Structures are given as C-alpha cells and as structure tokens.
Amino acid sequence: HYGHQKIESLAQFLIGLILSVTGVAICYSASKAIYYHETAQIGLVAILAAIISVISKEMIYQYTVIVGKKWKSKAILANAWHHRSDAFSSIAVLIGVGAAYLFPAWRILDAFASIFVSVIILKVAFDILVDSFKNIVDTAPPKSLTKKIETIIADFPGVLEYHKLRIRPMGDSFVMSLHVVVRDGLTVKEGHSIATNLKKKLMKKHSCIMDVLIHIEPKVL
C-alpha cells in the first residue's frame, strides 16, 4: 500500500505539472493575441463547437470525480481537474467567440477570457503539486492528531511504555506503526489482545487512520 501510494503521488505530481504547462501555454497565447491584436473571423459553427466541448468535458470531469472518490485516488481526482481545465478553456472560447460574433469589435475578449481561465488552471495546478509533494516527502500529520494518538496509547490498559511511533500519510488517511512495552510474563494471547484492542480503539477514535502495526515488547527490569 505504501509503495502504491508513492506511485499515485508521483502520478498526481505529473498531472499537476501538465496542468501548469497548460495554464502557462494558454496565458502566453492569449497575451500574444492581445499584444499583437490578433483576432479571427467567428461563425456559428465555432460557437456550436465550443458549447459541445464545454458540455462533453464537464461530463467527463464529473464521471472522473465519481470514480476518484469511489477508489479514494488523488491521482484520478487530479486527472479530473485536467478535464475540467479543458472545460474552463472551452468556456473561455465560448465567451470569446460568442461576444465576437455578436459584437465584432469585442473579438479580443476571447484572449482576456483565456487569461482568466489560465489563472484558475494555474491555481488548481499549484494546489495539486503542493498536495502531491507533501505525500511524496511523507509530511508529518497535524500535531493535534499526534497528541491525541499519544494520549490514547499512554492511557491504554496494559501499556507501560511505547516508542518508535511513526505516522505516515496515505492519501487522505494515515498508517501507523509503534512498539508497545507490556508487563513481563504476559502470555502471547494476552499481548496479542492488548495490541488488537489498542488498534481497534485508535481506528475507531480516528477514522483517518487506515492501519496500525503494533510490535509488543516485554518490560525489561
């Protein structure tokens, strides 16, 4: 699971880069059009094509989001935003060509709308890149969560001490591992019971915890 999460985070990071390039390319093209006053002849076919493009790409986005949430995959959700960026681009084109068709003097509006869309795409790309980077480098969980987890472990019946507590992100969840020190002389069954019940309590109290690996150690006098 941990290796799979790393691969997914890298895929998410790549999608963020693609969105960044897309946003920069749209902004550059629009800025160039404004600077050189480049306009194009607009027809009803272009408007119809823009409408179809917006609807189809938004439908693809909605479907991809459903799949991403079902499988709890940030890479798929990031890819959904890639589709939505296409829809945003088509909306900008629709606004531009629509205004240009109705008001020929406003044909340059298409370029301004494209710049606005590029800003939105770059903002989404930045959020995706930051989120994927945090997962790649194993960003620590919030201190408040760590403190609550430590309190549960320290106060749990049968636990004398604990150490080597590690909490790693896995998508929107976390996986844990720790060593728990128990009274010397406990049977294997008793030690296993402490570990099992502690794991259940941690996962019940904090739904964001996906899995807990507990290593039992006897108290050395």
JSON list of C-alpha atoms in Angstrom, two decimals:
[
{"chain": "A", "resi": 1, "resn": "HIS", "atom": "CA", "xyz": [0.00, 0.00, 0.00]},
{"chain": "A", "resi": 2, "resn": "TYR", "atom": "CA", "xyz": [2.80, 2.42, 0.89]},
{"chain": "A", "resi": 3, "resn": "GLY", "atom": "CA", "xyz": [4.61, 1.83, -2.42]},
{"chain": "A", "resi": 4, "resn": "HIS", "atom": "CA", "xyz": [1.34, 2.16, -4.33]},
{"chain": "A", "resi": 5, "resn": "GLN", "atom": "CA", "xyz": [0.67, 5.48, -2.58]},
{"chain": "A", "resi": 6, "resn": "LYS", "atom": "CA", "xyz": [4.09, 6.79, -3.64]},
{"chain": "A", "resi": 7, "resn": "ILE", "atom": "CA", "xyz": [3.40, 5.89, -7.27]},
{"chain": "A", "resi": 8, "resn": "GLU", "atom": "CA", "xyz": [-0.01, 7.56, -7.09]},
{"chain": "A", "resi": 9, "resn": "SER", "atom": "CA", "xyz": [1.51, 10.69, -5.58]},
{"chain": "A", "resi": 10, "resn": "LEU", "atom": "CA", "xyz": [4.08, 10.81, -8.39]},
{"chain": "A", "resi": 11, "resn": "ALA", "atom": "CA", "xyz": [1.27, 10.46, -10.94]},
{"chain": "A", "resi": 12, "resn": "GLN", "atom": "CA", "xyz": [-0.60, 13.26, -9.19]},
{"chain": "A", "resi": 13, "resn": "PHE", "atom": "CA", "xyz": [2.55, 15.40, -9.29]},
{"chain": "A", "resi": 14, "resn": "LEU", "atom": "CA", "xyz": [2.93, 14.74, -13.04]},
{"chain": "A", "resi": 15, "resn": "ILE", "atom": "CA", "xyz": [-0.68, 15.78, -13.67]},
{"chain": "A", "resi": 16, "resn": "GLY", "atom": "CA", "xyz": [-0.03, 18.96, -11.70]},
{"chain": "A", "resi": 17, "resn": "LEU", "atom": "CA", "xyz": [2.96, 19.71, -13.94]},
{"chain": "A", "resi": 18, "resn": "ILE", "atom": "CA", "xyz": [0.87, 19.09, -17.06]},
{"chain": "A", "resi": 19, "resn": "LEU", "atom": "CA", "xyz": [-1.80, 21.48, -15.78]},
{"chain": "A", "resi": 20, "resn": "SER", "atom": "CA", "xyz": [0.89, 24.07, -15.03]},
{"chain": "A", "resi": 21, "resn": "VAL", "atom": "CA", "xyz": [2.24, 23.84, -18.58]},
{"chain": "A", "resi": 22, "resn": "THR", "atom": "CA", "xyz": [-1.31, 24.05, -19.93]},
{"chain": "A", "resi": 23, "resn": "GLY", "atom": "CA", "xyz": [-2.04, 27.17, -17.89]},
{"chain": "A", "resi": 24, "resn": "VAL", "atom": "CA", "xyz": [1.20, 28.88, -18.93]},
{"chain": "A", "resi": 25, "resn": "ALA", "atom": "CA", "xyz": [0.63, 27.98, -22.60]},
{"chain": "A", "resi": 26, "resn": "ILE", "atom": "CA", "xyz": [-2.91, 29.41, -22.55]},
{"chain": "A", "resi": 27, "resn": "CYS", "atom": "CA", "xyz": [-1.72, 32.59, -20.83]},
{"chain": "A", "resi": 28, "resn": "TYR", "atom": "CA", "xyz": [1.16, 33.03, -23.30]},
{"chain": "A", "resi": 29, "resn": "SER", "atom": "CA", "xyz": [-1.07, 32.50, -26.34]},
{"chain": "A", "resi": 30, "resn": "ALA", "atom": "CA", "xyz": [-3.71, 34.91, -25.03]},
{"chain": "A", "resi": 31, "resn": "SER", "atom": "CA", "xyz": [-1.14, 37.55, -24.07]},
{"chain": "A", "resi": 32, "resn": "LYS", "atom": "CA", "xyz": [0.41, 37.30, -27.53]},
{"chain": "A", "resi": 33, "resn": "ALA", "atom": "CA", "xyz": [-3.01, 37.76, -29.14]},
{"chain": "A", "resi": 34, "resn": "ILE", "atom": "CA", "xyz": [-3.66, 40.87, -27.04]},
{"chain": "A", "resi": 35, "resn": "TYR", "atom": "CA", "xyz": [-0.23, 42.35, -27.72]},
{"chain": "A", "resi": 36, "resn": "TYR", "atom": "CA", "xyz": [-0.43, 41.84, -31.49]},
{"chain": "A", "resi": 37, "resn": "HIS", "atom": "CA", "xyz": [-4.19, 42.49, -31.68]},
{"chain": "A", "resi": 38, "resn": "GLU", "atom": "CA", "xyz": [-4.77, 39.10, -33.28]},
{"chain": "A", "resi": 39, "resn": "THR", "atom": "CA", "xyz": [-8.42, 38.32, -34.00]},
{"chain": "A", "resi": 40, "resn": "ALA", "atom": "CA", "xyz": [-10.23, 35.70, -36.05]},
{"chain": "A", "resi": 41, "resn": "GLN", "atom": "CA", "xyz": [-13.43, 35.53, -38.05]},
{"chain": "A", "resi": 42, "resn": "ILE", "atom": "CA", "xyz": [-16.21, 33.92, -35.98]},
{"chain": "A", "resi": 43, "resn": "GLY", "atom": "CA", "xyz": [-19.06, 31.77, -37.26]},
{"chain": "A", "resi": 44, "resn": "LEU", "atom": "CA", "xyz": [-21.97, 29.86, -35.72]},
{"chain": "A", "resi": 45, "resn": "VAL", "atom": "CA", "xyz": [-20.08, 26.58, -36.20]},
{"chain": "A", "resi": 46, "resn": "ALA", "atom": "CA", "xyz": [-17.36, 27.79, -33.82]},
{"chain": "A", "resi": 47, "resn": "ILE", "atom": "CA", "xyz": [-19.95, 28.71, -31.20]},
{"chain": "A", "resi": 48, "resn": "LEU", "atom": "CA", "xyz": [-21.69, 25.34, -31.51]},
{"chain": "A", "resi": 49, "resn": "ALA", "atom": "CA", "xyz": [-18.36, 23.50, -31.26]},
{"chain": "A", "resi": 50, "resn": "ALA", "atom": "CA", "xyz": [-17.49, 25.45, -28.10]},
{"chain": "A", "resi": 51, "resn": "ILE", "atom": "CA", "xyz": [-20.84, 24.57, -26.49]},
{"chain": "A", "resi": 52, "resn": "ILE", "atom": "CA", "xyz": [-20.44, 20.86, -27.29]},
{"chain": "A", "resi": 53, "resn": "SER", "atom": "CA", "xyz": [-16.89, 20.95, -25.96]},
{"chain": "A", "resi": 54, "resn": "VAL", "atom": "CA", "xyz": [-17.92, 22.53, -22.64]},
{"chain": "A", "resi": 55, "resn": "ILE", "atom": "CA", "xyz": [-20.73, 20.02, -22.05]},
{"chain": "A", "resi": 56, "resn": "SER", "atom": "CA", "xyz": [-18.73, 16.92, -23.02]},
{"chain": "A", "resi": 57, "resn": "LYS", "atom": "CA", "xyz": [-15.63, 17.86, -20.99]},
{"chain": "A", "resi": 58, "resn": "GLU", "atom": "CA", "xyz": [-17.69, 18.72, -17.92]},
{"chain": "A", "resi": 59, "resn": "MET", "atom": "CA", "xyz": [-19.42, 15.32, -18.17]},
{"chain": "A", "resi": 60, "resn": "ILE", "atom": "CA", "xyz": [-16.02, 13.61, -18.33]},
{"chain": "A", "resi": 61, "resn": "TYR", "atom": "CA", "xyz": [-14.92, 15.64, -15.28]},
{"chain": "A", "resi": 62, "resn": "GLN", "atom": "CA", "xyz": [-17.99, 14.63, -13.24]},
{"chain": "A", "resi": 63, "resn": "TYR", "atom": "CA", "xyz": [-17.56, 10.95, -14.14]},
{"chain": "A", "resi": 64, "resn": "THR", "atom": "CA", "xyz": [-13.84, 11.01, -13.27]},
{"chain": "A", "resi": 65, "resn": "VAL", "atom": "CA", "xyz": [-14.59, 12.65, -9.90]},
{"chain": "A", "resi": 66, "resn": "ILE", "atom": "CA", "xyz": [-17.09, 9.89, -9.07]},
{"chain": "A", "resi": 67, "resn": "VAL", "atom": "CA", "xyz": [-14.50, 7.22, -9.89]},
{"chain": "A", "resi": 68, "resn": "GLY", "atom": "CA", "xyz": [-11.78, 9.06, -7.94]},
{"chain": "A", "resi": 69, "resn": "LYS", "atom": "CA", "xyz": [-13.93, 9.35, -4.81]},
{"chain": "A", "resi": 70, "resn": "LYS", "atom": "CA", "xyz": [-15.03, 5.71, -5.09]},
{"chain": "A", "resi": 71, "resn": "TRP", "atom": "CA", "xyz": [-11.44, 4.48, -5.18]},
{"chain": "A", "resi": 72, "resn": "LYS", "atom": "CA", "xyz": [-10.13, 7.29, -2.93]},
{"chain": "A", "resi": 73, "resn": "SER", "atom": "CA", "xyz": [-7.49, 8.08, -5.54]},
{"chain": "A", "resi": 74, "resn": "LYS", "atom": "CA", "xyz": [-5.98, 11.56, -5.55]},
{"chain": "A", "resi": 75, "resn": "ALA", "atom": "CA", "xyz": [-4.32, 10.85, -8.87]},
{"chain": "A", "resi": 76, "resn": "ILE", "atom": "CA", "xyz": [-7.70, 10.20, -10.50]},
{"chain": "A", "resi": 77, "resn": "LEU", "atom": "CA", "xyz": [-9.17, 13.30, -8.85]},
{"chain": "A", "resi": 78, "resn": "ALA", "atom": "CA", "xyz": [-6.23, 15.34, -10.10]},
{"chain": "A", "resi": 79, "resn": "ASN", "atom": "CA", "xyz": [-6.81, 13.95, -13.58]},
{"chain": "A", "resi": 80, "resn": "ALA", "atom": "CA", "xyz": [-10.44, 15.03, -13.27]},
{"chain": "A", "resi": 81, "resn": "TRP", "atom": "CA", "xyz": [-9.23, 18.59, -12.83]},
{"chain": "A", "resi": 82, "resn": "HIS", "atom": "CA", "xyz": [-7.23, 18.14, -16.00]},
{"chain": "A", "resi": 83, "resn": "HIS", "atom": "CA", "xyz": [-10.53, 17.52, -17.79]},
{"chain": "A", "resi": 84, "resn": "ARG", "atom": "CA", "xyz": [-12.16, 20.47, -16.05]},
{"chain": "A", "resi": 85, "resn": "SER", "atom": "CA", "xyz": [-9.30, 22.73, -17.15]},
{"chain": "A", "resi": 86, "resn": "ASP", "atom": "CA", "xyz": [-10.25, 21.77, -20.71]},
{"chain": "A", "resi": 87, "resn": "ALA", "atom": "CA", "xyz": [-13.85, 22.68, -19.90]},
{"chain": "A", "resi": 88, "resn": "PHE", "atom": "CA", "xyz": [-12.74, 26.05, -18.50]},
{"chain": "A", "resi": 89, "resn": "SER", "atom": "CA", "xyz": [-10.75, 26.67, -21.66]},
{"chain": "A", "resi": 90, "resn": "SER", "atom": "CA", "xyz": [-13.82, 25.87, -23.74]},
{"chain": "A", "resi": 91, "resn": "ILE", "atom": "CA", "xyz": [-15.92, 28.24, -21.63]},
{"chain": "A", "resi": 92, "resn": "ALA", "atom": "CA", "xyz": [-13.41, 31.00, -22.30]},
{"chain": "A", "resi": 93, "resn": "VAL", "atom": "CA", "xyz": [-13.59, 30.22, -26.00]},
{"chain": "A", "resi": 94, "resn": "LEU", "atom": "CA", "xyz": [-17.39, 30.21, -25.87]},
{"chain": "A", "resi": 95, "resn": "ILE", "atom": "CA", "xyz": [-17.47, 33.61, -24.15]},
{"chain": "A", "resi": 96, "resn": "GLY", "atom": "CA", "xyz": [-14.94, 35.00, -26.56]},
{"chain": "A", "resi": 97, "resn": "VAL", "atom": "CA", "xyz": [-16.46, 33.69, -29.78]},
{"chain": "A", "resi": 98, "resn": "GLY", "atom": "CA", "xyz": [-19.99, 34.47, -28.60]},
{"chain": "A", "resi": 99, "resn": "ALA", "atom": "CA", "xyz": [-19.10, 38.08, -27.83]},
{"chain": "A", "resi": 100, "resn": "ALA", "atom": "CA", "xyz": [-17.07, 38.37, -31.01]},
{"chain": "A", "resi": 101, "resn": "TYR", "atom": "CA", "xyz": [-19.97, 37.04, -33.09]},
{"chain": "A", "resi": 102, "resn": "LEU", "atom": "CA", "xyz": [-22.49, 39.42, -31.55]},
{"chain": "A", "resi": 103, "resn": "PHE", "atom": "CA", "xyz": [-20.08, 42.34, -31.22]},
{"chain": "A", "resi": 104, "resn": "PRO", "atom": "CA", "xyz": [-17.25, 42.12, -33.80]},
{"chain": "A", "resi": 105, "resn": "ALA", "atom": "CA", "xyz": [-15.37, 44.93, -32.11]},
{"chain": "A", "resi": 106, "resn": "TRP", "atom": "CA", "xyz": [-15.03, 42.76, -28.98]},
{"chain": "A", "resi": 107, "resn": "ARG", "atom": "CA", "xyz": [-13.18, 39.87, -30.62]},
{"chain": "A", "resi": 108, "resn": "ILE", "atom": "CA", "xyz": [-10.18, 40.46, -28.40]},
{"chain": "A", "resi": 109, "resn": "LEU", "atom": "CA", "xyz": [-12.38, 39.48, -25.41]},
{"chain": "A", "resi": 110, "resn": "ASP", "atom": "CA", "xyz": [-11.58, 35.84, -26.18]},
{"chain": "A", "resi": 111, "resn": "ALA", "atom": "CA", "xyz": [-7.94, 36.46, -25.24]},
{"chain": "A", "resi": 112, "resn": "PHE", "atom": "CA", "xyz": [-8.83, 38.20, -21.96]},
{"chain": "A", "resi": 113, "resn": "ALA", "atom": "CA", "xyz": [-11.17, 35.35, -21.03]},
{"chain": "A", "resi": 114, "resn": "SER", "atom": "CA", "xyz": [-8.37, 32.89, -21.75]},
{"chain": "A", "resi": 115, "resn": "ILE", "atom": "CA", "xyz": [-6.02, 34.71, -19.38]},
{"chain": "A", "resi": 116, "resn": "PHE", "atom": "CA", "xyz": [-8.64, 34.49, -16.64]},
{"chain": "A", "resi": 117, "resn": "VAL", "atom": "CA", "xyz": [-9.01, 30.75, -17.26]},
{"chain": "A", "resi": 118, "resn": "SER", "atom": "CA", "xyz": [-5.23, 30.26, -17.22]},
{"chain": "A", "resi": 119, "resn": "VAL", "atom": "CA", "xyz": [-5.08, 31.83, -13.74]},
{"chain": "A", "resi": 120, "resn": "ILE", "atom": "CA", "xyz": [-7.71, 29.34, -12.48]},
{"chain": "A", "resi": 121, "resn": "ILE", "atom": "CA", "xyz": [-5.84, 26.41, -14.04]},
{"chain": "A", "resi": 122, "resn": "LEU", "atom": "CA", "xyz": [-2.52, 27.53, -12.52]},
{"chain": "A", "resi": 123, "resn": "LYS", "atom": "CA", "xyz": [-4.14, 27.85, -9.07]},
{"chain": "A", "resi": 124, "resn": "VAL", "atom": "CA", "xyz": [-5.52, 24.29, -9.31]},
{"chain": "A", "resi": 125, "resn": "ALA", "atom": "CA", "xyz": [-2.15, 23.03, -10.58]},
{"chain": "A", "resi": 126, "resn": "PHE", "atom": "CA", "xyz": [-0.36, 24.67, -7.64]},
{"chain": "A", "resi": 127, "resn": "ASP", "atom": "CA", "xyz": [-2.71, 23.03, -5.11]},
{"chain": "A", "resi": 128, "resn": "ILE", "atom": "CA", "xyz": [-2.25, 19.62, -6.74]},
{"chain": "A", "resi": 129, "resn": "LEU", "atom": "CA", "xyz": [1.54, 19.98, -6.82]},
{"chain": "A", "resi": 130, "resn": "VAL", "atom": "CA", "xyz": [1.73, 21.03, -3.16]},
{"chain": "A", "resi": 131, "resn": "ASP", "atom": "CA", "xyz": [-0.56, 18.19, -2.04]},
{"chain": "A", "resi": 132, "resn": "SER", "atom": "CA", "xyz": [1.34, 15.54, -4.03]},
{"chain": "A", "resi": 133, "resn": "PHE", "atom": "CA", "xyz": [4.70, 16.86, -2.80]},
{"chain": "A", "resi": 134, "resn": "LYS", "atom": "CA", "xyz": [3.55, 16.54, 0.81]},
{"chain": "A", "resi": 135, "resn": "ASN", "atom": "CA", "xyz": [2.68, 12.88, 0.21]},
{"chain": "A", "resi": 136, "resn": "ILE", "atom": "CA", "xyz": [5.95, 12.18, -1.60]},
{"chain": "A", "resi": 137, "resn": "VAL", "atom": "CA", "xyz": [8.09, 13.53, 1.25]},
{"chain": "A", "resi": 138, "resn": "ASP", "atom": "CA", "xyz": [5.90, 11.97, 3.99]},
{"chain": "A", "resi": 139, "resn": "THR", "atom": "CA", "xyz": [4.70, 15.18, 5.59]},
{"chain": "A", "resi": 140, "resn": "ALA", "atom": "CA", "xyz": [4.04, 14.74, 9.30]},
{"chain": "A", "resi": 141, "resn": "PRO", "atom": "CA", "xyz": [0.39, 14.68, 10.46]},
{"chain": "A", "resi": 142, "resn": "PRO", "atom": "CA", "xyz": [-1.05, 17.64, 12.40]},
{"chain": "A", "resi": 143, "resn": "LYS", "atom": "CA", "xyz": [0.43, 17.96, 15.90]},
{"chain": "A", "resi": 144, "resn": "SER", "atom": "CA", "xyz": [-3.07, 17.92, 17.39]},
{"chain": "A", "resi": 145, "resn": "LEU", "atom": "CA", "xyz": [-3.72, 14.47, 15.87]},
{"chain": "A", "resi": 146, "resn": "THR", "atom": "CA", "xyz": [-0.35, 13.14, 17.06]},
{"chain": "A", "resi": 147, "resn": "LYS", "atom": "CA", "xyz": [-1.03, 14.37, 20.60]},
{"chain": "A", "resi": 148, "resn": "LYS", "atom": "CA", "xyz": [-4.46, 12.68, 20.71]},
{"chain": "A", "resi": 149, "resn": "ILE", "atom": "CA", "xyz": [-2.97, 9.41, 19.43]},
{"chain": "A", "resi": 150, "resn": "GLU", "atom": "CA", "xyz": [-0.18, 9.54, 22.03]},
{"chain": "A", "resi": 151, "resn": "THR", "atom": "CA", "xyz": [-2.73, 10.12, 24.82]},
{"chain": "A", "resi": 152, "resn": "ILE", "atom": "CA", "xyz": [-4.78, 7.08, 23.76]},
{"chain": "A", "resi": 153, "resn": "ILE", "atom": "CA", "xyz": [-1.68, 4.87, 23.69]},
{"chain": "A", "resi": 154, "resn": "ALA", "atom": "CA", "xyz": [-0.27, 6.10, 27.01]},
{"chain": "A", "resi": 155, "resn": "ASP", "atom": "CA", "xyz": [-3.60, 5.64, 28.84]},
{"chain": "A", "resi": 156, "resn": "PHE", "atom": "CA", "xyz": [-4.47, 2.26, 27.33]},
{"chain": "A", "resi": 157, "resn": "PRO", "atom": "CA", "xyz": [-4.74, -0.58, 29.88]},
{"chain": "A", "resi": 158, "resn": "GLY", "atom": "CA", "xyz": [-1.72, -2.88, 29.83]},
{"chain": "A", "resi": 159, "resn": "VAL", "atom": "CA", "xyz": [0.58, -0.42, 28.06]},
{"chain": "A", "resi": 160, "resn": "LEU", "atom": "CA", "xyz": [3.54, 0.50, 30.26]},
{"chain": "A", "resi": 161, "resn": "GLU", "atom": "CA", "xyz": [5.56, 2.42, 27.67]},
{"chain": "A", "resi": 162, "resn": "TYR", "atom": "CA", "xyz": [5.70, 2.97, 23.94]},
{"chain": "A", "resi": 163, "resn": "HIS", "atom": "CA", "xyz": [8.30, 4.13, 21.43]},
{"chain": "A", "resi": 164, "resn": "LYS", "atom": "CA", "xyz": [9.17, 4.25, 17.72]},
{"chain": "A", "resi": 165, "resn": "LEU", "atom": "CA", "xyz": [5.79, 5.80, 16.93]},
{"chain": "A", "resi": 166, "resn": "ARG", "atom": "CA", "xyz": [5.62, 6.57, 13.21]},
{"chain": "A", "resi": 167, "resn": "ILE", "atom": "CA", "xyz": [2.65, 8.08, 11.40]},
{"chain": "A", "resi": 168, "resn": "ARG", "atom": "CA", "xyz": [2.78, 8.32, 7.60]},
{"chain": "A", "resi": 169, "resn": "PRO", "atom": "CA", "xyz": [0.22, 9.85, 5.22]},
{"chain": "A", "resi": 170, "resn": "MET", "atom": "CA", "xyz": [-1.53, 7.62, 2.72]},
{"chain": "A", "resi": 171, "resn": "GLY", "atom": "CA", "xyz": [-3.81, 9.74, 0.54]},
{"chain": "A", "resi": 172, "resn": "ASP", "atom": "CA", "xyz": [-6.33, 11.38, 2.88]},
{"chain": "A", "resi": 173, "resn": "SER", "atom": "CA", "xyz": [-5.58, 8.82, 5.60]},
{"chain": "A", "resi": 174, "resn": "PHE", "atom": "CA", "xyz": [-2.64, 7.74, 7.78]},
{"chain": "A", "resi": 175, "resn": "VAL", "atom": "CA", "xyz": [-0.88, 4.47, 8.58]},
{"chain": "A", "resi": 176, "resn": "MET", "atom": "CA", "xyz": [0.84, 3.93, 11.94]},
{"chain": "A", "resi": 177, "resn": "SER", "atom": "CA", "xyz": [3.46, 1.70, 13.47]},
{"chain": "A", "resi": 178, "resn": "LEU", "atom": "CA", "xyz": [4.77, 1.63, 17.03]},
{"chain": "A", "resi": 179, "resn": "HIS", "atom": "CA", "xyz": [6.42, -0.54, 19.71]},
{"chain": "A", "resi": 180, "resn": "VAL", "atom": "CA", "xyz": [4.43, -1.12, 22.90]},
{"chain": "A", "resi": 181, "resn": "VAL", "atom": "CA", "xyz": [6.01, -2.28, 26.15]},
{"chain": "A", "resi": 182, "resn": "VAL", "atom": "CA", "xyz": [3.86, -4.56, 28.34]},
{"chain": "A", "resi": 183, "resn": "ARG", "atom": "CA", "xyz": [4.34, -6.37, 31.66]},
{"chain": "A", "resi": 184, "resn": "ASP", "atom": "CA", "xyz": [6.86, -9.19, 31.55]},
{"chain": "A", "resi": 185, "resn": "GLY", "atom": "CA", "xyz": [5.27, -12.61, 31.92]},
{"chain": "A", "resi": 186, "resn": "LEU", "atom": "CA", "xyz": [2.16, -11.98, 29.82]},
{"chain": "A", "resi": 187, "resn": "THR", "atom": "CA", "xyz": [1.12, -14.82, 27.55]},
{"chain": "A", "resi": 188, "resn": "VAL", "atom": "CA", "xyz": [1.26, -14.44, 23.78]},
{"chain": "A", "resi": 189, "resn": "LYS", "atom": "CA", "xyz": [-2.54, -14.35, 23.78]},
{"chain": "A", "resi": 190, "resn": "GLU", "atom": "CA", "xyz": [-2.65, -11.54, 26.35]},
{"chain": "A", "resi": 191, "resn": "GLY", "atom": "CA", "xyz": [-0.06, -9.49, 24.48]},
{"chain": "A", "resi": 192, "resn": "HIS", "atom": "CA", "xyz": [-1.90, -10.01, 21.22]},
{"chain": "A", "resi": 193, "resn": "SER", "atom": "CA", "xyz": [-5.16, -8.95, 22.87]},
{"chain": "A", "resi": 194, "resn": "ILE", "atom": "CA", "xyz": [-3.61, -5.65, 24.02]},
{"chain": "A", "resi": 195, "resn": "ALA", "atom": "CA", "xyz": [-2.28, -4.92, 20.54]},
{"chain": "A", "resi": 196, "resn": "THR", "atom": "CA", "xyz": [-5.59, -5.83, 18.84]},
{"chain": "A", "resi": 197, "resn": "ASN", "atom": "CA", "xyz": [-7.74, -3.78, 21.20]},
{"chain": "A", "resi": 198, "resn": "LEU", "atom": "CA", "xyz": [-5.39, -0.78, 21.02]},
{"chain": "A", "resi": 199, "resn": "LYS", "atom": "CA", "xyz": [-5.50, -0.90, 17.24]},
{"chain": "A", "resi": 200, "resn": "LYS", "atom": "CA", "xyz": [-9.30, -1.05, 17.26]},
{"chain": "A", "resi": 201, "resn": "LYS", "atom": "CA", "xyz": [-9.55, 1.91, 19.63]},
{"chain": "A", "resi": 202, "resn": "LEU", "atom": "CA", "xyz": [-7.16, 4.06, 17.60]},
{"chain": "A", "resi": 203, "resn": "MET", "atom": "CA", "xyz": [-9.00, 3.36, 14.35]},
{"chain": "A", "resi": 204, "resn": "LYS", "atom": "CA", "xyz": [-12.40, 3.87, 15.98]},
{"chain": "A", "resi": 205, "resn": "LYS", "atom": "CA", "xyz": [-11.45, 7.20, 17.57]},
{"chain": "A", "resi": 206, "resn": "HIS", "atom": "CA", "xyz": [-9.77, 8.48, 14.41]},
{"chain": "A", "resi": 207, "resn": "SER", "atom": "CA", "xyz": [-11.37, 7.41, 11.13]},
{"chain": "A", "resi": 208, "resn": "CYS", "atom": "CA", "xyz": [-8.43, 8.92, 9.25]},
{"chain": "A", "resi": 209, "resn": "ILE", "atom": "CA", "xyz": [-6.19, 6.07, 10.49]},
{"chain": "A", "resi": 210, "resn": "MET", "atom": "CA", "xyz": [-6.20, 3.36, 7.84]},
{"chain": "A", "resi": 211, "resn": "ASP", "atom": "CA", "xyz": [-3.97, 0.78, 9.55]},
{"chain": "A", "resi": 212, "resn": "VAL", "atom": "CA", "xyz": [-1.89, 0.29, 12.71]},
{"chain": "A", "resi": 213, "resn": "LEU", "atom": "CA", "xyz": [1.06, -2.07, 13.10]},
{"chain": "A", "resi": 214, "resn": "ILE", "atom": "CA", "xyz": [1.94, -2.77, 16.75]},
{"chain": "A", "resi": 215, "resn": "HIS", "atom": "CA", "xyz": [5.04, -4.61, 17.97]},
{"chain": "A", "resi": 216, "resn": "ILE", "atom": "CA", "xyz": [4.76, -5.95, 21.52]},
{"chain": "A", "resi": 217, "resn": "GLU", "atom": "CA", "xyz": [7.81, -5.93, 23.81]},
{"chain": "A", "resi": 218, "resn": "PRO", "atom": "CA", "xyz": [8.15, -7.21, 27.43]},
{"chain": "A", "resi": 219, "resn": "LYS", "atom": "CA", "xyz": [9.21, -4.82, 30.19]},
{"chain": "A", "resi": 220, "resn": "VAL", "atom": "CA", "xyz": [12.90, -5.42, 30.91]},
{"chain": "A", "resi": 221, "resn": "LEU", "atom": "CA", "xyz": [13.74, -4.94, 34.59]}
]
